[in-house]
Amino acid sequence: MFYKLSNTTNLQDIEAAFDARFKYPLLYRESSLINGLSEQSLPVITMDDKRTIDYAIWGILPQNYQDDWDKFQNFTNTLNVSLDTLHKLDWIGDIINTQRCIIIVSGFFTSFLYKGEIHPFYVHDKHKKPFALAGIYSRLEDGFLSVSIVVTDAPNELAEVHNLGKDFPFALNANNYEDWLIEDNDFLNNGIKKIKPLDLKAHAISKEFYKNNIIFDTILEPAHYDNLPVFAL
């Protein structure tokens, strides 16, 4: 499960990269670590309005849901949803074909199991620019949006340090993210294969990352471990 993100890009650079404007610019905050296990809002661009950056609660909820976020997340964690199993979730319905979005980030995290130890890796654009993760969203009874990161088992070049599962977020750059938002692309029938994913880089970071209440300025900096065969890709 991918439950932490990073967004360290300033607002002006995000707007310039995606040719879109924040709907509520005063709400945006840069953050090295966004922990989805507590209720968080993420910047998104939806199919309905490709020139506006809105906010959505991380962890998709059923359409027109009225109850609390944490109640639903305790029942079923929806920070990520697998593209391969979406059709089995009756409560999601046809959202994959009608309510796709992108989630704007500067990075996310994966874990590498090696000789009985788990090491965190920070995944980012090779030029350290903001990029997009494919997502789906719902609209709640109160008008707010909720969102989930779409993960897929499509081959990715970071599989060497992502060995605790096959599913991986589908990343796009600021130049081709609209390919995910095209209305007539059927993503339940391999439509995602028509889109070129973003080339990503990754490096090991401090194990303090796993301590949920600890955030420090150098959390994203490369870390060295004597027993690790690979530190960066």
PDB file of C-alpha atoms in Angstrom:
ATOM      1  CA  MET A   1       0.000   0.000   0.000  1.00  0.00           C
ATOM      2  CA  PHE A   2       1.197   3.502  -0.820  1.00  0.00           C
ATOM      3  CA  TYR A   3       0.138   5.655   2.098  1.00  0.00           C
ATOM      4  CA  LYS A   4       2.674   8.482   2.120  1.00  0.00           C
ATOM      5  CA  LEU A   5       3.350  11.161  -0.480  1.00  0.00           C
ATOM      6  CA  SER A   6       5.545  14.224  -0.773  1.00  0.00           C
ATOM      7  CA  ASN A   7       4.734  17.618  -2.242  1.00  0.00           C
ATOM      8  CA  THR A   8       7.587  20.095  -1.896  1.00  0.00           C
ATOM      9  CA  THR A   9       6.950  22.112  -5.072  1.00  0.00           C
ATOM     10  CA  ASN A  10       5.774  25.679  -4.619  1.00  0.00           C
ATOM     11  CA  LEU A  11       2.354  26.736  -5.851  1.00  0.00           C
ATOM     12  CA  GLN A  12       3.583  28.896  -8.721  1.00  0.00           C
ATOM     13  CA  ASP A  13       5.719  26.100 -10.178  1.00  0.00           C
ATOM     14  CA  ILE A  14       2.822  23.632  -9.986  1.00  0.00           C
ATOM     15  CA  GLU A  15       0.491  26.029 -11.782  1.00  0.00           C
ATOM     16  CA  ALA A  16       3.098  26.700 -14.473  1.00  0.00           C
ATOM     17  CA  ALA A  17       3.896  23.012 -14.989  1.00  0.00           C
ATOM     18  CA  PHE A  18       0.271  21.907 -15.343  1.00  0.00           C
ATOM     19  CA  ASP A  19      -1.086  25.068 -16.985  1.00  0.00           C
ATOM     20  CA  ALA A  20      -3.814  25.185 -14.354  1.00  0.00           C
ATOM     21  CA  ARG A  21      -4.762  27.389 -11.418  1.00  0.00           C
ATOM     22  CA  PHE A  22      -5.519  26.447  -7.821  1.00  0.00           C
ATOM     23  CA  LYS A  23      -9.185  26.887  -6.952  1.00  0.00           C
ATOM     24  CA  TYR A  24      -8.223  27.654  -3.346  1.00  0.00           C
ATOM     25  CA  PRO A  25      -4.581  28.814  -3.451  1.00  0.00           C
ATOM     26  CA  LEU A  26      -4.459  29.829   0.214  1.00  0.00           C
ATOM     27  CA  LEU A  27      -5.059  26.216   1.258  1.00  0.00           C
ATOM     28  CA  TYR A  28      -1.927  24.867  -0.421  1.00  0.00           C
ATOM     29  CA  ARG A  29       0.985  23.901   1.831  1.00  0.00           C
ATOM     30  CA  GLU A  30       4.278  22.353   0.813  1.00  0.00           C
ATOM     31  CA  SER A  31       5.030  19.176   2.760  1.00  0.00           C
ATOM     32  CA  SER A  32       7.894  16.680   2.721  1.00  0.00           C
ATOM     33  CA  LEU A  33       5.631  13.963   4.082  1.00  0.00           C
ATOM     34  CA  ILE A  34       1.868  13.559   3.688  1.00  0.00           C
ATOM     35  CA  ASN A  35       0.555  10.629   5.719  1.00  0.00           C
ATOM     36  CA  GLY A  36      -2.694   9.254   4.326  1.00  0.00           C
ATOM     37  CA  LEU A  37      -3.436   7.229   7.459  1.00  0.00           C
ATOM     38  CA  SER A  38      -4.798  10.454   8.907  1.00  0.00           C
ATOM     39  CA  GLU A  39      -7.310  12.458   6.875  1.00  0.00           C
ATOM     40  CA  GLN A  40      -5.469  14.536   4.269  1.00  0.00           C
ATOM     41  CA  SER A  41      -6.437  16.593   1.225  1.00  0.00           C
ATOM     42  CA  LEU A  42      -4.479  16.371  -2.029  1.00  0.00           C
ATOM     43  CA  PRO A  43      -4.296  18.685  -5.064  1.00  0.00           C
ATOM     44  CA  VAL A  44      -6.096  17.132  -8.037  1.00  0.00           C
ATOM     45  CA  ILE A  45      -7.155  17.923 -11.595  1.00  0.00           C
ATOM     46  CA  THR A  46     -10.351  16.192 -12.715  1.00  0.00           C
ATOM     47  CA  MET A  47     -11.823  15.220 -16.084  1.00  0.00           C
ATOM     48  CA  ASP A  48     -14.504  17.877 -15.565  1.00  0.00           C
ATOM     49  CA  ASP A  49     -12.135  20.838 -15.324  1.00  0.00           C
ATOM     50  CA  LYS A  50      -8.628  20.370 -16.689  1.00  0.00           C
ATOM     51  CA  ARG A  51      -7.563  23.955 -16.007  1.00  0.00           C
ATOM     52  CA  THR A  52      -8.399  24.003 -12.284  1.00  0.00           C
ATOM     53  CA  ILE A  53      -6.498  22.406  -9.395  1.00  0.00           C
ATOM     54  CA  ASP A  54      -9.002  21.397  -6.737  1.00  0.00           C
ATOM     55  CA  TYR A  55      -8.619  19.468  -3.471  1.00  0.00           C
ATOM     56  CA  ALA A  56      -9.811  15.962  -2.663  1.00  0.00           C
ATOM     57  CA  ILE A  57      -9.758  13.944   0.547  1.00  0.00           C
ATOM     58  CA  TRP A  58      -7.261  11.096   0.171  1.00  0.00           C
ATOM     59  CA  GLY A  59      -9.101   7.766   0.441  1.00  0.00           C
ATOM     60  CA  ILE A  60     -12.006   7.476  -1.968  1.00  0.00           C
ATOM     61  CA  LEU A  61     -15.496   7.249  -0.479  1.00  0.00           C
ATOM     62  CA  PRO A  62     -18.703   6.079  -2.180  1.00  0.00           C
ATOM     63  CA  GLN A  63     -20.476   8.590  -4.402  1.00  0.00           C
ATOM     64  CA  ASN A  64     -22.747  10.865  -2.292  1.00  0.00           C
ATOM     65  CA  TYR A  65     -21.338   9.348   0.935  1.00  0.00           C
ATOM     66  CA  GLN A  66     -22.531  11.185   4.065  1.00  0.00           C
ATOM     67  CA  ASP A  67     -20.728   9.528   6.985  1.00  0.00           C
ATOM     68  CA  ASP A  68     -17.234  10.132   8.430  1.00  0.00           C
ATOM     69  CA  TRP A  69     -14.061   9.432   6.431  1.00  0.00           C
ATOM     70  CA  ASP A  70     -12.434   7.407   9.203  1.00  0.00           C
ATOM     71  CA  LYS A  71     -15.426   5.088   9.563  1.00  0.00           C
ATOM     72  CA  PHE A  72     -15.181   4.031   5.940  1.00  0.00           C
ATOM     73  CA  GLN A  73     -11.373   3.789   5.975  1.00  0.00           C
ATOM     74  CA  ASN A  74     -11.517   1.520   9.027  1.00  0.00           C
ATOM     75  CA  PHE A  75     -13.834  -0.740   7.051  1.00  0.00           C
ATOM     76  CA  THR A  76     -11.810  -0.732   3.823  1.00  0.00           C
ATOM     77  CA  ASN A  77      -8.665   1.296   3.150  1.00  0.00           C
ATOM     78  CA  THR A  78      -9.002   3.108  -0.176  1.00  0.00           C
ATOM     79  CA  LEU A  79      -5.836   5.208  -0.334  1.00  0.00           C
ATOM     80  CA  ASN A  80      -4.994   3.024  -3.359  1.00  0.00           C
ATOM     81  CA  VAL A  81      -7.229   1.030  -5.688  1.00  0.00           C
ATOM     82  CA  SER A  82      -5.969  -1.581  -8.126  1.00  0.00           C
ATOM     83  CA  LEU A  83      -6.915  -1.062 -11.757  1.00  0.00           C
ATOM     84  CA  ASP A  84      -7.125  -4.834 -12.114  1.00  0.00           C
ATOM     85  CA  THR A  85      -9.808  -5.270  -9.435  1.00  0.00           C
ATOM     86  CA  LEU A  86     -11.888  -2.102  -9.858  1.00  0.00           C
ATOM     87  CA  HIS A  87     -14.557  -3.966 -11.797  1.00  0.00           C
ATOM     88  CA  LYS A  88     -15.180  -6.151  -8.730  1.00  0.00           C
ATOM     89  CA  LEU A  89     -16.069  -3.197  -6.479  1.00  0.00           C
ATOM     90  CA  ASP A  90     -19.785  -2.623  -6.982  1.00  0.00           C
ATOM     91  CA  TRP A  91     -19.837   0.548  -4.893  1.00  0.00           C
ATOM     92  CA  ILE A  92     -17.306   2.236  -7.188  1.00  0.00           C
ATOM     93  CA  GLY A  93     -19.453   1.589 -10.259  1.00  0.00           C
ATOM     94  CA  ASP A  94     -18.304   3.217 -13.510  1.00  0.00           C
ATOM     95  CA  ILE A  95     -16.075   5.830 -11.860  1.00  0.00           C
ATOM     96  CA  ILE A  96     -12.972   4.646 -13.750  1.00  0.00           C
ATOM     97  CA  ASN A  97     -14.640   5.684 -17.017  1.00  0.00           C
ATOM     98  CA  THR A  98     -16.400   8.830 -15.829  1.00  0.00           C
ATOM     99  CA  GLN A  99     -14.465  10.324 -12.895  1.00  0.00           C
ATOM    100  CA  ARG A 100     -10.733  10.055 -13.434  1.00  0.00           C
ATOM    101  CA  CYS A 101      -8.295  12.598 -12.083  1.00  0.00           C
ATOM    102  CA  ILE A 102      -4.617  13.181 -11.524  1.00  0.00           C
ATOM    103  CA  ILE A 103      -3.000  13.757  -8.147  1.00  0.00           C
ATOM    104  CA  ILE A 104      -0.142  16.271  -8.155  1.00  0.00           C
ATOM    105  CA  VAL A 105       2.947  15.241  -6.172  1.00  0.00           C
ATOM    106  CA  SER A 106       6.688  15.726  -6.068  1.00  0.00           C
ATOM    107  CA  GLY A 107       7.293  12.155  -4.899  1.00  0.00           C
ATOM    108  CA  PHE A 108       6.036   9.030  -3.179  1.00  0.00           C
ATOM    109  CA  PHE A 109       7.581   6.154  -1.251  1.00  0.00           C
ATOM    110  CA  THR A 110       8.116   2.433  -1.605  1.00  0.00           C
ATOM    111  CA  SER A 111       9.791  -0.243   0.513  1.00  0.00           C
ATOM    112  CA  PHE A 112      12.568  -2.719  -0.257  1.00  0.00           C
ATOM    113  CA  LEU A 113      12.840  -5.956   1.729  1.00  0.00           C
ATOM    114  CA  TYR A 114      16.427  -7.221   1.919  1.00  0.00           C
ATOM    115  CA  LYS A 115      17.822  -9.865   4.275  1.00  0.00           C
ATOM    116  CA  GLY A 116      15.018  -9.483   6.785  1.00  0.00           C
ATOM    117  CA  GLU A 117      15.061  -5.677   6.894  1.00  0.00           C
ATOM    118  CA  ILE A 118      12.755  -3.166   5.239  1.00  0.00           C
ATOM    119  CA  HIS A 119      14.299  -0.044   3.727  1.00  0.00           C
ATOM    120  CA  PRO A 120      12.297   2.991   2.566  1.00  0.00           C
ATOM    121  CA  PHE A 121      12.937   4.488  -0.878  1.00  0.00           C
ATOM    122  CA  TYR A 122      11.866   7.904  -2.109  1.00  0.00           C
ATOM    123  CA  VAL A 123      10.537   7.898  -5.687  1.00  0.00           C
ATOM    124  CA  HIS A 124      10.675  11.121  -7.711  1.00  0.00           C
ATOM    125  CA  ASP A 125      10.959  12.661 -11.166  1.00  0.00           C
ATOM    126  CA  LYS A 126      14.536  12.520 -12.440  1.00  0.00           C
ATOM    127  CA  HIS A 127      14.509  16.307 -12.895  1.00  0.00           C
ATOM    128  CA  LYS A 128      12.827  16.790  -9.497  1.00  0.00           C
ATOM    129  CA  LYS A 129       9.793  18.387 -11.099  1.00  0.00           C
ATOM    130  CA  PRO A 130       6.195  17.948  -9.952  1.00  0.00           C
ATOM    131  CA  PHE A 131       4.360  15.107 -11.664  1.00  0.00           C
ATOM    132  CA  ALA A 132       0.998  13.372 -11.658  1.00  0.00           C
ATOM    133  CA  LEU A 133      -0.332  10.081 -10.354  1.00  0.00           C
ATOM    134  CA  ALA A 134      -3.353   8.523 -12.036  1.00  0.00           C
ATOM    135  CA  GLY A 135      -6.403   8.584  -9.782  1.00  0.00           C
ATOM    136  CA  ILE A 136     -10.164   8.273  -9.538  1.00  0.00           C
ATOM    137  CA  TYR A 137     -12.472  10.486  -7.506  1.00  0.00           C
ATOM    138  CA  SER A 138     -15.995  10.652  -6.108  1.00  0.00           C
ATOM    139  CA  ARG A 139     -18.193  13.583  -5.180  1.00  0.00           C
ATOM    140  CA  LEU A 140     -19.620  13.454  -1.666  1.00  0.00           C
ATOM    141  CA  GLU A 141     -23.019  14.564  -0.420  1.00  0.00           C
ATOM    142  CA  ASP A 142     -21.536  17.867   0.819  1.00  0.00           C
ATOM    143  CA  GLY A 143     -19.858  18.587  -2.536  1.00  0.00           C
ATOM    144  CA  PHE A 144     -16.323  17.721  -1.459  1.00  0.00           C
ATOM    145  CA  LEU A 145     -14.231  15.330  -3.524  1.00  0.00           C
ATOM    146  CA  SER A 146     -12.485  12.154  -2.361  1.00  0.00           C
ATOM    147  CA  VAL A 147      -9.696  10.463  -4.288  1.00  0.00           C
ATOM    148  CA  SER A 148      -7.695   7.268  -4.591  1.00  0.00           C
ATOM    149  CA  ILE A 149      -4.375   6.543  -6.293  1.00  0.00           C
ATOM    150  CA  VAL A 150      -4.789   3.998  -9.081  1.00  0.00           C
ATOM    151  CA  VAL A 151      -2.142   1.276  -8.936  1.00  0.00           C
ATOM    152  CA  THR A 152      -1.402  -1.310 -11.600  1.00  0.00           C
ATOM    153  CA  ASP A 153       0.804  -4.364 -12.019  1.00  0.00           C
ATOM    154  CA  ALA A 154       2.202  -3.037 -15.303  1.00  0.00           C
ATOM    155  CA  PRO A 155       6.004  -3.506 -15.499  1.00  0.00           C
ATOM    156  CA  ASN A 156       8.041  -0.662 -14.020  1.00  0.00           C
ATOM    157  CA  GLU A 157      11.752   0.005 -13.893  1.00  0.00           C
ATOM    158  CA  LEU A 158      11.790   0.366 -10.099  1.00  0.00           C
ATOM    159  CA  ALA A 159      10.672  -3.208  -9.434  1.00  0.00           C
ATOM    160  CA  GLU A 160      14.129  -3.983  -8.033  1.00  0.00           C
ATOM    161  CA  VAL A 161      13.435  -1.843  -4.958  1.00  0.00           C
ATOM    162  CA  HIS A 162       9.686  -2.470  -4.896  1.00  0.00           C
ATOM    163  CA  ASN A 163       9.607  -6.133  -3.951  1.00  0.00           C
ATOM    164  CA  LEU A 164       6.744  -6.299  -1.441  1.00  0.00           C
ATOM    165  CA  GLY A 165       4.035  -6.311  -4.096  1.00  0.00           C
ATOM    166  CA  LYS A 166       3.479  -5.906  -7.813  1.00  0.00           C
ATOM    167  CA  ASP A 167       1.036  -2.994  -7.898  1.00  0.00           C
ATOM    168  CA  PHE A 168       2.637   0.416  -8.416  1.00  0.00           C
ATOM    169  CA  PRO A 169       1.262   3.941  -8.980  1.00  0.00           C
ATOM    170  CA  PHE A 170       0.969   5.015 -12.614  1.00  0.00           C
ATOM    171  CA  ALA A 171       2.945   8.253 -12.976  1.00  0.00           C
ATOM    172  CA  LEU A 172       2.619  10.849 -15.733  1.00  0.00           C
ATOM    173  CA  ASN A 173       4.473  14.061 -16.432  1.00  0.00           C
ATOM    174  CA  ALA A 174       2.958  17.515 -16.769  1.00  0.00           C
ATOM    175  CA  ASN A 175       3.029  17.232 -20.573  1.00  0.00           C
ATOM    176  CA  ASN A 176       0.994  14.044 -21.012  1.00  0.00           C
ATOM    177  CA  TYR A 177      -1.208  13.841 -17.911  1.00  0.00           C
ATOM    178  CA  GLU A 178      -4.280  14.739 -19.974  1.00  0.00           C
ATOM    179  CA  ASP A 179      -3.972  11.351 -21.691  1.00  0.00           C
ATOM    180  CA  TRP A 180      -5.345   9.866 -18.452  1.00  0.00           C
ATOM    181  CA  LEU A 181      -8.272  12.300 -18.538  1.00  0.00           C
ATOM    182  CA  ILE A 182      -9.412  11.597 -22.120  1.00  0.00           C
ATOM    183  CA  GLU A 183     -13.097  10.750 -21.930  1.00  0.00           C
ATOM    184  CA  ASP A 184     -13.278   7.994 -24.556  1.00  0.00           C
ATOM    185  CA  ASN A 185     -10.386   5.856 -23.299  1.00  0.00           C
ATOM    186  CA  ASP A 186     -11.615   2.559 -21.793  1.00  0.00           C
ATOM    187  CA  PHE A 187      -9.228   1.854 -18.934  1.00  0.00           C
ATOM    188  CA  LEU A 188     -10.955  -1.346 -17.883  1.00  0.00           C
ATOM    189  CA  ASN A 189      -9.890  -2.829 -21.222  1.00  0.00           C
ATOM    190  CA  ASN A 190      -6.160  -2.067 -21.246  1.00  0.00           C
ATOM    191  CA  GLY A 191      -6.598   1.577 -22.215  1.00  0.00           C
ATOM    192  CA  ILE A 192      -3.735   2.438 -19.884  1.00  0.00           C
ATOM    193  CA  LYS A 193      -1.318   0.728 -22.267  1.00  0.00           C
ATOM    194  CA  LYS A 194      -1.837   3.626 -24.666  1.00  0.00           C
ATOM    195  CA  ILE A 195      -0.196   6.021 -22.203  1.00  0.00           C
ATOM    196  CA  LYS A 196       3.546   6.358 -21.716  1.00  0.00           C
ATOM    197  CA  PRO A 197       4.392   6.350 -17.985  1.00  0.00           C
ATOM    198  CA  LEU A 198       6.877   8.800 -16.537  1.00  0.00           C
ATOM    199  CA  ASP A 199      10.456   7.624 -16.014  1.00  0.00           C
ATOM    200  CA  LEU A 200      11.127   7.801 -12.287  1.00  0.00           C
ATOM    201  CA  LYS A 201      14.173   7.686 -10.045  1.00  0.00           C
ATOM    202  CA  ALA A 202      14.464   6.374  -6.483  1.00  0.00           C
ATOM    203  CA  HIS A 203      16.945   6.445  -3.605  1.00  0.00           C
ATOM    204  CA  ALA A 204      17.096   4.994  -0.107  1.00  0.00           C
ATOM    205  CA  ILE A 205      16.146   7.300   2.768  1.00  0.00           C
ATOM    206  CA  SER A 206      16.347   7.150   6.560  1.00  0.00           C
ATOM    207  CA  LYS A 207      14.349   4.474   8.386  1.00  0.00           C
ATOM    208  CA  GLU A 208      12.990   7.281  10.559  1.00  0.00           C
ATOM    209  CA  PHE A 209      10.491   7.502   7.712  1.00  0.00           C
ATOM    210  CA  TYR A 210       8.590   4.603   9.289  1.00  0.00           C
ATOM    211  CA  LYS A 211       8.001   6.544  12.501  1.00  0.00           C
ATOM    212  CA  ASN A 212       4.673   8.183  11.715  1.00  0.00           C
ATOM    213  CA  ASN A 213       5.057  11.160  14.023  1.00  0.00           C
ATOM    214  CA  ILE A 214       8.553  12.152  12.916  1.00  0.00           C
ATOM    215  CA  ILE A 215       9.128  14.660  10.103  1.00  0.00           C
ATOM    216  CA  PHE A 216      12.457  16.437   9.714  1.00  0.00           C
ATOM    217  CA  ASP A 217      14.060  18.636   7.060  1.00  0.00           C
ATOM    218  CA  THR A 218      16.338  15.940   5.634  1.00  0.00           C
ATOM    219  CA  ILE A 219      13.779  13.107   5.490  1.00  0.00           C
ATOM    220  CA  LEU A 220      13.995  13.011   1.677  1.00  0.00           C
ATOM    221  CA  GLU A 221      17.793  13.020   1.515  1.00  0.00           C
ATOM    222  CA  PRO A 222      19.662   9.862   0.375  1.00  0.00           C
ATOM    223  CA  ALA A 223      20.729   7.463   3.137  1.00  0.00           C
ATOM    224  CA  HIS A 224      23.521   4.867   3.051  1.00  0.00           C
ATOM    225  CA  TYR A 225      23.176   1.345   4.458  1.00  0.00           C
ATOM    226  CA  ASP A 226      26.245  -0.888   4.584  1.00  0.00           C
ATOM    227  CA  ASN A 227      24.363  -4.088   3.796  1.00  0.00           C
ATOM    228  CA  LEU A 228      22.161  -2.778   0.977  1.00  0.00           C
ATOM    229  CA  PRO A 229      23.063  -3.889  -2.590  1.00  0.00           C
ATOM    230  CA  VAL A 230      21.360  -0.912  -4.241  1.00  0.00           C
ATOM    231  CA  PHE A 231      20.960   2.654  -2.988  1.00  0.00           C
ATOM    232  CA  ALA A 232      19.545   4.434  -6.008  1.00  0.00           C
ATOM    233  CA  LEU A 233      17.982   3.719  -9.376  1.00  0.00           C
TER     234      LEU A 233
END
